[in-house]
Amino acid sequence: MSDETPSAAEAGTSAKLFVRQSSGLVRNVSVTNALFFNVAAFVGVGLTLYPIFYTLGFVPVWTFWGLSEYAWAAIFTGLFCVVLALIFASLTSVMPRSGGDYVFSSRITHPFVGWLESWTLVIASVLIIAFEVPLVLRNLQITARIIGIGPGGHFFDNANTWFTDSTGGITGSPGFLASLVVLLVIGVIVCLPTRTFHKVVTSLAGFGVACFIAMFIFGLASTSKSSFDKNLPAYTHGVTAAKIAASGKAAFLPGPTHHFWSAIFSTTVFPFMLSILLFQFIGFQYSAYIAGEVRGNVKRGVMVALLGALAIGVLANSFFVDLISKHLGFGLNVSWGASYWGFNSNLSALPMGQPNSMPLLAAVANKGLWPIWMLISLGGVLFPLLLCPVYINFISRMQLAWSLDRQAPEWFGNVSERLKAPLNAILATLGLAALFVFFQSYNVLPHIFATTGKKLNLAGTAWFAIVMLILTWMMPGVNALLVRWRRPDLVRNAPFGKALPWLGLVWIVFPIWVYIWAVGKPIYNALKGSGKLHYLETNGILDALIFYGLGVIIYFVMLLLSRRKGVDTKMLFTEIPPD
């Protein structure tokens, strides 16, 4: 006879099930851990490769008062994200549970909205993991090239061939197998016991921040544009810095704008840059998604973690990247980055066979300091590597919240006694990430679902993720607007409680503006033109629609199964999840 006692619902009793057991999580996360968790969640490849993001939006990059359009976008996005941080701090303080905005939306707006928001966030986050994994390998190549520039050696000089197929890209079987090794390392980190996991994340993220500081100090003090321009042709088969800069002038370098506010409120250029910054900043709020494990004063912990990470993000994406890029040539960095994404047809080959990594360019300018540039580049390897287990960690907590709410099978929510974490959810997320990496590596996708050829490419993966994040950015504002009317019982003692509707209104204007002009308008224009299907394919729109549809199907299937088991879903979402 089984030792397990069936639940009331499973036993077919008349009682409807809505009271859940404890989540099994332990409050082991300090404020410092939460801060570096957020830092690790959004920096990714940015430590060394921020200059390539100038052109990911495929729009001209103007300047004003010495700052680039990208830097201004970072500043404006950061200001609005302060409002978002206040919303998260307020709601998390009265609903301190793992699951973040899924918990808020499912209790305040509707369970279906909470599910769809969190489902699309999970898919977008796994796409970002797939985006970061090849860039871990790319940064390993760059680190080796820096050693080759320094002491030299055939092995390091030929690092561009590591993990590549015959096309020279990190793709095919070599790229996929190497990516699986990276995912294995990620799996080892994310499967550490919770306390150990956060110690590792905090230590490595701290090293990464030290690399930021080192790049800023040594990059400006120990290099010069004249030495860089002089040395560069030796590594680019004679291609000069002036030629690289000139290659992107017509498409990407309009020069200073004399109509700043007109440029800011442009509906054709600046919204695309803002969408890239939303892509860059996603993650600064993720400690709110593990609030059920944050110890001490949750409001203070979440506020410090969010605002601290946001400050680092704004500085890194504005003054840091602009000062380094302009120091060695702003036009060169913009044009080189456009070549990496495949947007600069005037540059026949990618210079040095690599994106314009800041420590790589610094090594060209001053190879005598190659050990410093190598260490900074290693930080560039660690940050995208670290982002992935952090993402998987918060995704697994959201899957745990789903299972507690019967929005996903109970299997996802089984918390390992040793890890104090939902191991099955972690393994499922790793498997899905491996699947997306597979589709980035091999030409096996039907053409209609591919962003290039018959597979996903990095730029297409980024835009796919941006489209999937619409609800993630919108719903905090909606929840703040509605909570005092929909669930006054939950926010009676919430910090900033009376101001929440106003905070929600201020915040929601921002993502609505960005998504109307950066996503909605291009889709509308594409549907009117002859190449509508091509646009929807190459930007991941069709793929996003499929996953939105899949999320709707899963929701109603799980709702039907829950009702058949006698689960009182109305009461279920009246309560907040267990601690």
XYZ file of C-alpha atoms in Angstrom:
579
model
C 0.000 0.000 0.000
C 1.370 3.441 -0.926
C 2.654 5.679 1.851
C 1.524 8.762 -0.055
C -1.731 10.367 1.002
C -3.738 11.719 -1.927
C -4.908 15.299 -1.825
C -8.535 16.122 -1.352
C -8.905 16.927 -5.011
C -7.165 13.754 -6.130
C -9.328 11.665 -3.822
C -12.437 13.097 -5.436
C -13.807 14.684 -2.270
C -16.212 17.577 -2.406
C -13.610 19.979 -0.988
C -11.898 22.089 -3.598
C -8.136 22.334 -3.324
C -6.571 25.780 -2.999
C -4.249 25.588 0.025
C -0.707 24.643 -0.971
C 2.280 23.294 0.924
C 5.379 25.410 1.511
C 7.396 26.143 -1.616
C 10.475 24.485 -0.110
C 12.698 27.488 -0.818
C 14.954 28.961 1.860
C 15.673 32.667 2.478
C 19.432 32.556 1.866
C 19.874 35.613 -0.402
C 21.398 38.780 1.102
C 21.031 42.319 -0.265
C 24.546 42.113 -1.719
C 23.706 38.787 -3.365
C 20.532 40.289 -4.846
C 22.439 43.309 -6.207
C 25.069 41.223 -7.985
C 22.361 38.799 -9.126
C 20.783 41.718 -10.988
C 24.127 42.955 -12.310
C 24.938 39.495 -13.649
C 21.457 39.264 -15.174
C 21.787 42.245 -17.490
C 25.475 42.906 -18.274
C 26.144 39.782 -20.353
C 28.498 40.486 -23.243
C 28.311 44.209 -22.595
C 31.457 44.378 -20.463
C 33.645 44.156 -23.566
C 31.213 44.369 -26.482
C 28.958 47.344 -25.727
C 30.117 49.177 -28.914
C 28.493 46.554 -31.159
C 25.062 47.525 -29.812
C 25.237 51.003 -31.332
C 23.942 49.524 -34.594
C 21.811 46.539 -33.553
C 18.721 48.697 -34.168
C 19.892 49.273 -37.769
C 19.309 53.027 -37.455
C 21.638 56.076 -37.750
C 23.530 56.957 -34.558
C 23.467 60.721 -33.998
C 25.275 62.592 -31.238
C 24.348 65.536 -28.995
C 26.434 67.328 -26.354
C 29.177 64.756 -26.821
C 26.940 61.759 -26.098
C 25.729 59.257 -28.663
C 22.099 58.483 -29.401
C 22.695 55.091 -27.731
C 23.909 56.823 -24.542
C 20.903 59.163 -24.498
C 18.628 56.152 -24.943
C 20.327 54.520 -21.940
C 19.777 57.642 -19.819
C 16.084 58.021 -20.726
C 15.462 54.283 -20.295
C 17.198 54.418 -16.919
C 15.058 57.311 -15.712
C 11.856 55.459 -16.552
C 13.234 52.246 -15.038
C 13.608 54.060 -11.697
C 9.800 54.243 -11.711
C 9.643 50.539 -12.558
C 11.968 49.791 -9.632
C 9.639 51.664 -7.256
C 6.687 49.608 -8.514
C 8.551 46.345 -8.004
C 9.766 47.378 -4.531
C 6.221 48.304 -3.491
C 4.511 45.156 -4.754
C 7.297 42.815 -3.661
C 7.172 44.169 -0.098
C 3.534 43.019 0.258
C 3.898 39.901 -1.920
C 7.438 38.701 -1.112
C 7.230 35.493 -3.107
C 9.346 33.971 -5.851
C 7.786 34.446 -9.253
C 7.950 38.232 -9.463
C 5.507 39.887 -11.802
C 3.796 36.560 -12.518
C 2.522 36.621 -8.927
C 1.487 40.271 -9.221
C -0.294 39.978 -12.577
C -2.088 36.720 -11.756
C -3.454 38.182 -8.481
C -4.131 41.744 -9.609
C -5.160 41.544 -13.272
C -6.054 37.947 -14.199
C -4.413 34.480 -13.990
C -4.395 34.222 -17.792
C -2.521 37.512 -18.136
C -0.055 36.484 -15.427
C 0.556 33.184 -17.161
C 1.023 34.665 -20.644
C 3.306 37.413 -19.358
C 5.540 34.941 -17.530
C 5.435 32.353 -20.333
C 6.645 34.896 -22.890
C 9.299 36.131 -20.444
C 10.585 32.571 -20.032
C 10.799 32.060 -23.800
C 12.503 35.444 -24.262
C 14.968 34.648 -21.472
C 15.864 31.267 -22.955
C 16.393 33.043 -26.298
C 18.747 35.476 -24.570
C 20.658 32.503 -23.126
C 20.965 31.126 -26.657
C 22.137 34.600 -27.743
C 24.823 34.723 -25.043
C 26.274 31.202 -25.342
C 28.015 31.697 -28.738
C 29.309 35.039 -27.467
C 31.018 33.247 -24.576
C 32.950 31.339 -27.232
C 33.506 34.525 -29.222
C 35.034 36.191 -26.159
C 37.294 33.179 -25.643
C 38.563 33.692 -29.189
C 39.100 37.398 -28.504
C 40.996 36.664 -25.282
C 43.275 34.326 -27.197
C 43.789 36.949 -29.942
C 44.909 39.413 -27.255
C 47.525 36.892 -26.102
C 48.539 36.499 -29.745
C 49.003 40.271 -30.066
C 51.093 40.226 -26.881
C 53.611 37.376 -26.607
C 52.268 35.737 -29.781
C 52.184 32.090 -30.727
C 50.609 30.131 -33.587
C 47.916 28.626 -31.357
C 46.668 32.026 -30.198
C 47.178 33.757 -33.529
C 44.740 31.287 -35.084
C 42.069 31.568 -32.395
C 39.572 32.795 -35.022
C 39.290 29.189 -36.216
C 38.320 27.842 -32.801
C 34.765 26.449 -32.605
C 34.066 27.430 -36.245
C 32.897 25.551 -39.320
C 34.035 26.127 -42.909
C 32.161 29.458 -43.047
C 34.290 30.862 -40.233
C 31.259 31.312 -37.972
C 30.649 29.755 -34.561
C 28.032 27.481 -35.990
C 27.580 23.981 -37.432
C 28.849 20.997 -35.470
C 31.984 22.690 -34.034
C 29.948 25.634 -32.751
C 27.119 23.467 -31.441
C 29.397 21.023 -29.603
C 31.359 23.882 -28.047
C 28.073 25.534 -27.048
C 26.981 22.303 -25.360
C 30.174 22.397 -23.299
C 29.317 25.973 -22.273
C 25.789 24.857 -21.352
C 27.292 22.016 -19.290
C 29.386 24.534 -17.319
C 26.264 26.672 -16.884
C 24.419 23.600 -15.642
C 27.117 22.878 -13.059
C 26.894 26.452 -11.720
C 23.105 26.626 -11.605
C 22.889 23.237 -9.857
C 24.994 24.404 -6.931
C 23.160 24.636 -3.584
C 21.409 27.999 -3.367
C 23.753 29.624 -0.871
C 26.840 28.464 -2.775
C 25.286 29.520 -6.075
C 24.806 33.092 -4.856
C 28.338 33.225 -3.419
C 29.711 32.222 -6.835
C 27.497 34.738 -8.662
C 28.452 37.546 -6.273
C 32.179 36.802 -6.507
C 32.290 36.506 -10.301
C 30.029 39.520 -10.844
C 32.280 41.498 -8.476
C 35.272 40.501 -10.631
C 33.342 41.658 -13.689
C 32.621 45.075 -12.153
C 36.349 45.359 -11.330
C 37.035 44.675 -15.014
C 34.677 47.539 -15.929
C 36.713 49.870 -13.739
C 40.023 48.571 -15.094
C 38.860 48.999 -18.711
C 37.766 52.555 -17.997
C 41.006 53.574 -16.242
C 43.592 51.753 -18.352
C 41.621 52.058 -21.580
C 41.644 55.851 -21.364
C 45.007 56.389 -19.651
C 47.191 53.839 -21.431
C 46.064 53.974 -25.063
C 45.891 56.624 -27.760
C 44.079 56.936 -31.063
C 47.302 57.688 -32.913
C 48.974 54.454 -31.781
C 45.787 52.503 -32.504
C 45.489 53.922 -36.025
C 49.169 53.206 -36.656
C 49.088 49.592 -35.429
C 45.684 48.459 -36.722
C 46.572 47.709 -40.396
C 49.063 45.057 -39.230
C 46.113 43.020 -37.915
C 43.500 43.802 -40.594
C 45.422 42.971 -43.784
C 46.081 46.642 -44.431
C 42.584 47.984 -43.758
C 42.982 51.325 -41.972
C 40.911 52.810 -39.170
C 39.897 55.655 -41.502
C 38.580 53.197 -44.092
C 36.559 51.286 -41.486
C 35.072 54.526 -40.122
C 34.202 55.769 -43.625
C 32.445 52.500 -44.526
C 29.524 53.222 -42.204
C 29.314 56.982 -42.600
C 26.425 57.109 -45.067
C 24.174 54.641 -43.255
C 25.039 55.047 -39.577
C 26.916 58.286 -38.906
C 24.763 61.379 -39.510
C 26.835 63.457 -37.089
C 25.506 65.812 -34.386
C 21.796 66.579 -34.269
C 20.719 70.204 -33.983
C 17.154 69.302 -33.033
C 17.542 67.253 -29.871
C 13.927 67.083 -28.715
C 12.698 66.368 -32.221
C 15.182 63.495 -32.334
C 14.061 62.237 -28.913
C 10.397 62.207 -29.943
C 11.152 60.789 -33.372
C 8.854 57.940 -34.386
C 11.322 56.534 -36.920
C 14.777 56.321 -35.292
C 14.970 56.818 -31.515
C 12.303 54.217 -30.585
C 14.493 51.523 -32.174
C 17.407 52.601 -29.992
C 15.150 52.594 -26.933
C 14.044 49.034 -27.774
C 17.699 47.955 -27.849
C 18.194 49.503 -24.407
C 15.147 47.681 -23.065
C 16.779 44.504 -24.406
C 20.020 45.513 -22.682
C 18.347 46.401 -19.367
C 16.160 43.318 -19.060
C 17.396 41.554 -15.951
C 18.074 44.528 -13.684
C 14.779 43.717 -11.906
C 15.206 39.948 -11.606
C 15.956 39.852 -7.879
C 12.229 40.628 -7.483
C 11.562 37.243 -9.100
C 13.482 35.474 -6.315
C 11.960 37.604 -3.518
C 10.885 34.427 -1.736
C 14.573 33.760 -1.012
C 15.676 37.292 -0.036
C 16.244 37.605 3.701
C 15.743 40.648 5.879
C 13.795 43.726 4.836
C 12.457 42.753 1.414
C 11.560 46.298 0.379
C 15.036 47.597 1.210
C 16.729 44.573 -0.337
C 14.819 44.771 -3.606
C 15.146 48.569 -3.818
C 18.916 48.530 -3.259
C 19.393 45.644 -5.702
C 17.275 47.203 -8.457
C 18.505 50.785 -8.193
C 22.129 49.714 -7.696
C 22.092 47.471 -10.754
C 20.236 50.135 -12.742
C 22.868 52.766 -11.907
C 25.618 50.450 -13.144
C 23.604 49.720 -16.288
C 23.025 53.377 -17.147
C 26.660 54.359 -16.576
C 27.979 51.378 -18.526
C 25.671 51.950 -21.496
C 26.282 55.696 -21.700
C 29.448 57.362 -20.410
C 31.546 54.187 -20.222
C 30.949 52.942 -23.761
C 30.936 56.414 -25.316
C 34.195 57.546 -23.719
C 36.033 54.355 -24.692
C 34.587 54.344 -28.221
C 35.369 58.003 -28.885
C 38.843 57.622 -27.438
C 39.765 55.164 -30.209
C 37.356 56.423 -32.867
C 33.574 56.672 -32.603
C 32.989 56.285 -36.343
C 35.250 53.250 -36.406
C 33.390 51.558 -33.558
C 29.957 52.218 -35.050
C 30.967 50.991 -38.509
C 32.849 47.961 -37.159
C 29.866 46.942 -35.017
C 27.521 47.262 -38.006
C 29.840 44.950 -39.940
C 29.606 42.356 -37.152
C 25.796 42.275 -37.407
C 26.014 42.042 -41.194
C 24.530 45.527 -41.694
C 27.575 47.241 -43.232
C 27.854 46.142 -46.858
C 30.697 48.622 -47.503
C 33.064 46.580 -45.350
C 33.731 43.348 -47.205
C 35.311 41.507 -44.271
C 34.945 41.841 -40.504
C 38.161 43.524 -39.265
C 40.397 41.062 -37.426
C 37.588 38.521 -37.917
C 36.118 39.691 -34.605
C 33.636 42.243 -33.248
C 35.146 45.453 -31.896
C 35.795 44.274 -28.351
C 37.152 47.104 -26.199
C 40.108 45.161 -24.710
C 40.984 43.801 -28.176
C 41.188 47.333 -29.585
C 43.158 48.426 -26.513
C 45.653 45.592 -27.142
C 46.160 46.862 -30.690
C 46.845 50.336 -29.307
C 49.171 49.174 -26.501
C 50.207 45.542 -26.660
C 52.643 45.983 -23.795
C 49.699 45.853 -21.388
C 48.325 42.640 -22.884
C 48.022 40.898 -19.464
C 45.569 43.615 -18.322
C 43.590 43.449 -21.568
C 43.527 39.656 -21.286
C 42.102 39.781 -17.751
C 39.447 42.289 -18.817
C 38.571 40.076 -21.775
C 38.261 37.117 -19.405
C 35.723 39.226 -17.536
C 33.975 39.476 -20.896
C 33.929 35.682 -21.027
C 32.586 35.342 -17.488
C 29.737 37.872 -17.659
C 27.753 36.233 -20.494
C 28.542 32.844 -18.963
C 27.269 34.094 -15.595
C 24.132 35.642 -17.077
C 22.908 32.213 -18.169
C 22.748 30.434 -14.759
C 21.220 33.587 -13.246
C 18.487 33.497 -15.903
C 17.907 29.789 -15.360
C 17.738 30.377 -11.612
C 14.967 32.973 -11.846
C 13.145 31.020 -14.598
C 13.053 27.940 -12.358
C 11.478 30.010 -9.561
C 8.795 31.185 -11.947
C 8.130 27.595 -13.004
C 7.869 26.707 -9.312
C 5.238 29.446 -8.902
C 3.378 28.027 -11.934
C 3.308 24.554 -10.439
C 2.046 25.849 -7.085
C -0.772 27.596 -8.962
C -1.482 24.504 -11.113
C -0.472 26.424 -14.237
C 2.220 23.826 -14.936
C 2.631 20.166 -13.947
C 3.733 19.571 -10.354
C 6.936 17.996 -11.704
C 8.351 21.465 -12.438
C 7.942 22.548 -8.825
C 9.681 19.658 -7.074
C 12.328 21.336 -4.895
C 15.544 19.367 -4.367
C 16.380 18.972 -0.684
C 20.102 19.255 -1.441
C 19.949 22.248 -3.750
C 16.977 24.027 -2.139
C 15.948 24.704 -5.745
C 13.481 23.242 -8.291
C 15.896 20.919 -10.097
C 13.426 19.630 -12.706
C 12.624 23.170 -13.807
C 16.353 23.909 -14.095
C 16.958 20.842 -16.276
C 13.942 21.631 -18.475
C 15.227 25.173 -19.052
C 18.701 23.905 -19.934
C 17.136 21.514 -22.435
C 15.113 24.287 -24.085
C 18.213 26.501 -24.283
C 20.109 23.662 -25.980
C 17.266 23.362 -28.502
C 17.482 27.060 -29.426
C 21.284 26.807 -29.707
C 20.752 23.836 -32.045
C 18.498 25.960 -34.267
C 21.190 28.675 -34.292
C 23.789 26.130 -35.366
C 22.125 24.050 -38.098
C 20.090 24.819 -41.216
C 17.142 22.648 -40.180
C 14.330 25.130 -39.568
C 11.610 25.573 -42.171
C 12.366 28.789 -44.025
C 9.248 30.494 -42.635
C 10.537 30.119 -39.043
C 14.198 30.986 -39.736
C 15.689 34.460 -39.292
C 18.441 33.753 -41.832
C 18.640 30.866 -44.294
C 17.152 27.943 -42.398
C 18.328 28.824 -38.891
C 18.271 31.548 -36.241
C 20.975 34.203 -36.222
C 22.049 36.419 -33.312
C 20.402 39.635 -34.522
C 17.175 37.771 -35.324
C 17.268 36.058 -31.932
C 17.589 39.459 -30.226
C 14.554 40.877 -32.052
C 12.604 37.653 -31.414
C 13.283 38.193 -27.678
C 12.283 41.886 -27.846
C 8.886 40.950 -29.306
C 8.377 38.275 -26.638
C 9.040 40.813 -23.858
C 6.091 43.116 -24.591
C 3.979 41.958 -21.626
C 6.997 41.848 -19.308
C 7.501 45.574 -19.791
C 3.798 46.530 -19.935
C 2.234 44.620 -17.047
C 4.034 46.222 -14.067
C 2.418 49.497 -15.130
C -0.984 47.868 -15.569
C -0.727 46.183 -12.169
C 0.241 49.445 -10.467
C -2.706 51.197 -12.114
C -5.245 48.545 -11.111
C -4.078 47.159 -7.773
C -5.780 49.704 -5.480
C -9.131 48.908 -7.124
C -8.708 45.231 -7.912
C -6.874 44.076 -4.760
C -6.877 46.791 -2.082
C -6.391 44.028 0.528
C -2.933 43.299 -0.869
C -1.581 46.848 -0.918
C -3.135 48.349 2.178
C 0.310 48.677 3.784
C 2.419 48.816 0.612
C 5.188 51.418 0.370
C 4.224 54.170 -2.111
C 0.744 52.595 -2.057
C -1.159 55.806 -2.778
C 1.275 56.742 -5.526
C 1.127 53.356 -7.295
C -1.486 54.354 -9.917
C 0.549 57.422 -10.833
C 3.769 55.413 -10.952
C 2.021 52.879 -13.174
C 0.776 55.602 -15.512
C 4.213 57.222 -15.807
C 5.879 53.871 -16.475
C 3.421 52.372 -18.945
C 3.675 55.342 -21.303
C 7.298 54.390 -21.970
C 6.991 50.773 -23.205
C 3.798 51.617 -25.115
C 5.644 54.388 -26.982
C 8.618 52.134 -27.721
C 6.619 49.130 -28.898
C 4.196 51.132 -31.048
C 6.979 52.773 -33.057
C 9.787 50.184 -32.872
C 7.675 47.027 -33.288
C 4.099 47.881 -34.272
C 4.816 50.461 -36.987
C 7.442 48.339 -38.838
C 5.091 45.339 -38.776
C 2.246 47.495 -40.123
C 4.483 48.894 -42.886
C 5.752 45.418 -43.744
C 2.213 44.048 -44.034
C 1.391 46.803 -46.531
C 4.438 46.041 -48.682
C 5.371 43.198 -50.984
C 8.030 41.764 -48.674
C 5.794 41.352 -45.646
C 6.546 37.680 -45.056
C 10.290 38.262 -45.350
C 10.211 40.958 -42.632
C 8.140 38.811 -40.288
C 10.529 35.885 -40.803
C 13.865 37.678 -40.443
C 12.853 39.577 -37.306
C 11.407 36.590 -35.448
C 7.827 37.949 -35.519
C 6.321 34.712 -36.839
C 8.243 32.671 -34.278
C 6.983 34.963 -31.492
C 3.373 34.575 -32.655
C 3.753 30.789 -32.519
C 4.965 30.916 -28.914
C 2.204 33.331 -27.922
C -0.310 30.868 -29.395
C 1.361 27.929 -27.657
C 1.131 29.791 -24.344
C -2.616 30.306 -24.807
C -3.123 26.598 -25.517
C -1.097 25.506 -22.475
C -3.076 27.838 -20.198
C -6.472 26.457 -21.169
C -5.274 22.835 -21.099
C -3.940 23.271 -17.545
C -7.117 25.144 -16.510
C -9.248 22.262 -17.750
C -7.086 19.680 -15.950
C -7.214 21.677 -12.701
C -10.981 21.942 -12.798
C -11.326 18.235 -13.481
C -9.280 17.600 -10.323
C -11.600 19.853 -8.329
C -9.150 22.715 -7.845
C -10.880 25.944 -6.871
C -8.946 28.207 -9.254
C -10.794 31.318 -8.106
C -9.702 30.816 -4.504
C -6.257 29.734 -5.665
C -5.531 33.149 -7.150
C -7.123 35.041 -4.280
C -4.261 33.861 -2.059
C -0.602 34.696 -2.647
C 1.665 31.649 -3.131
C 3.121 29.959 -0.033
C 6.450 31.060 1.384
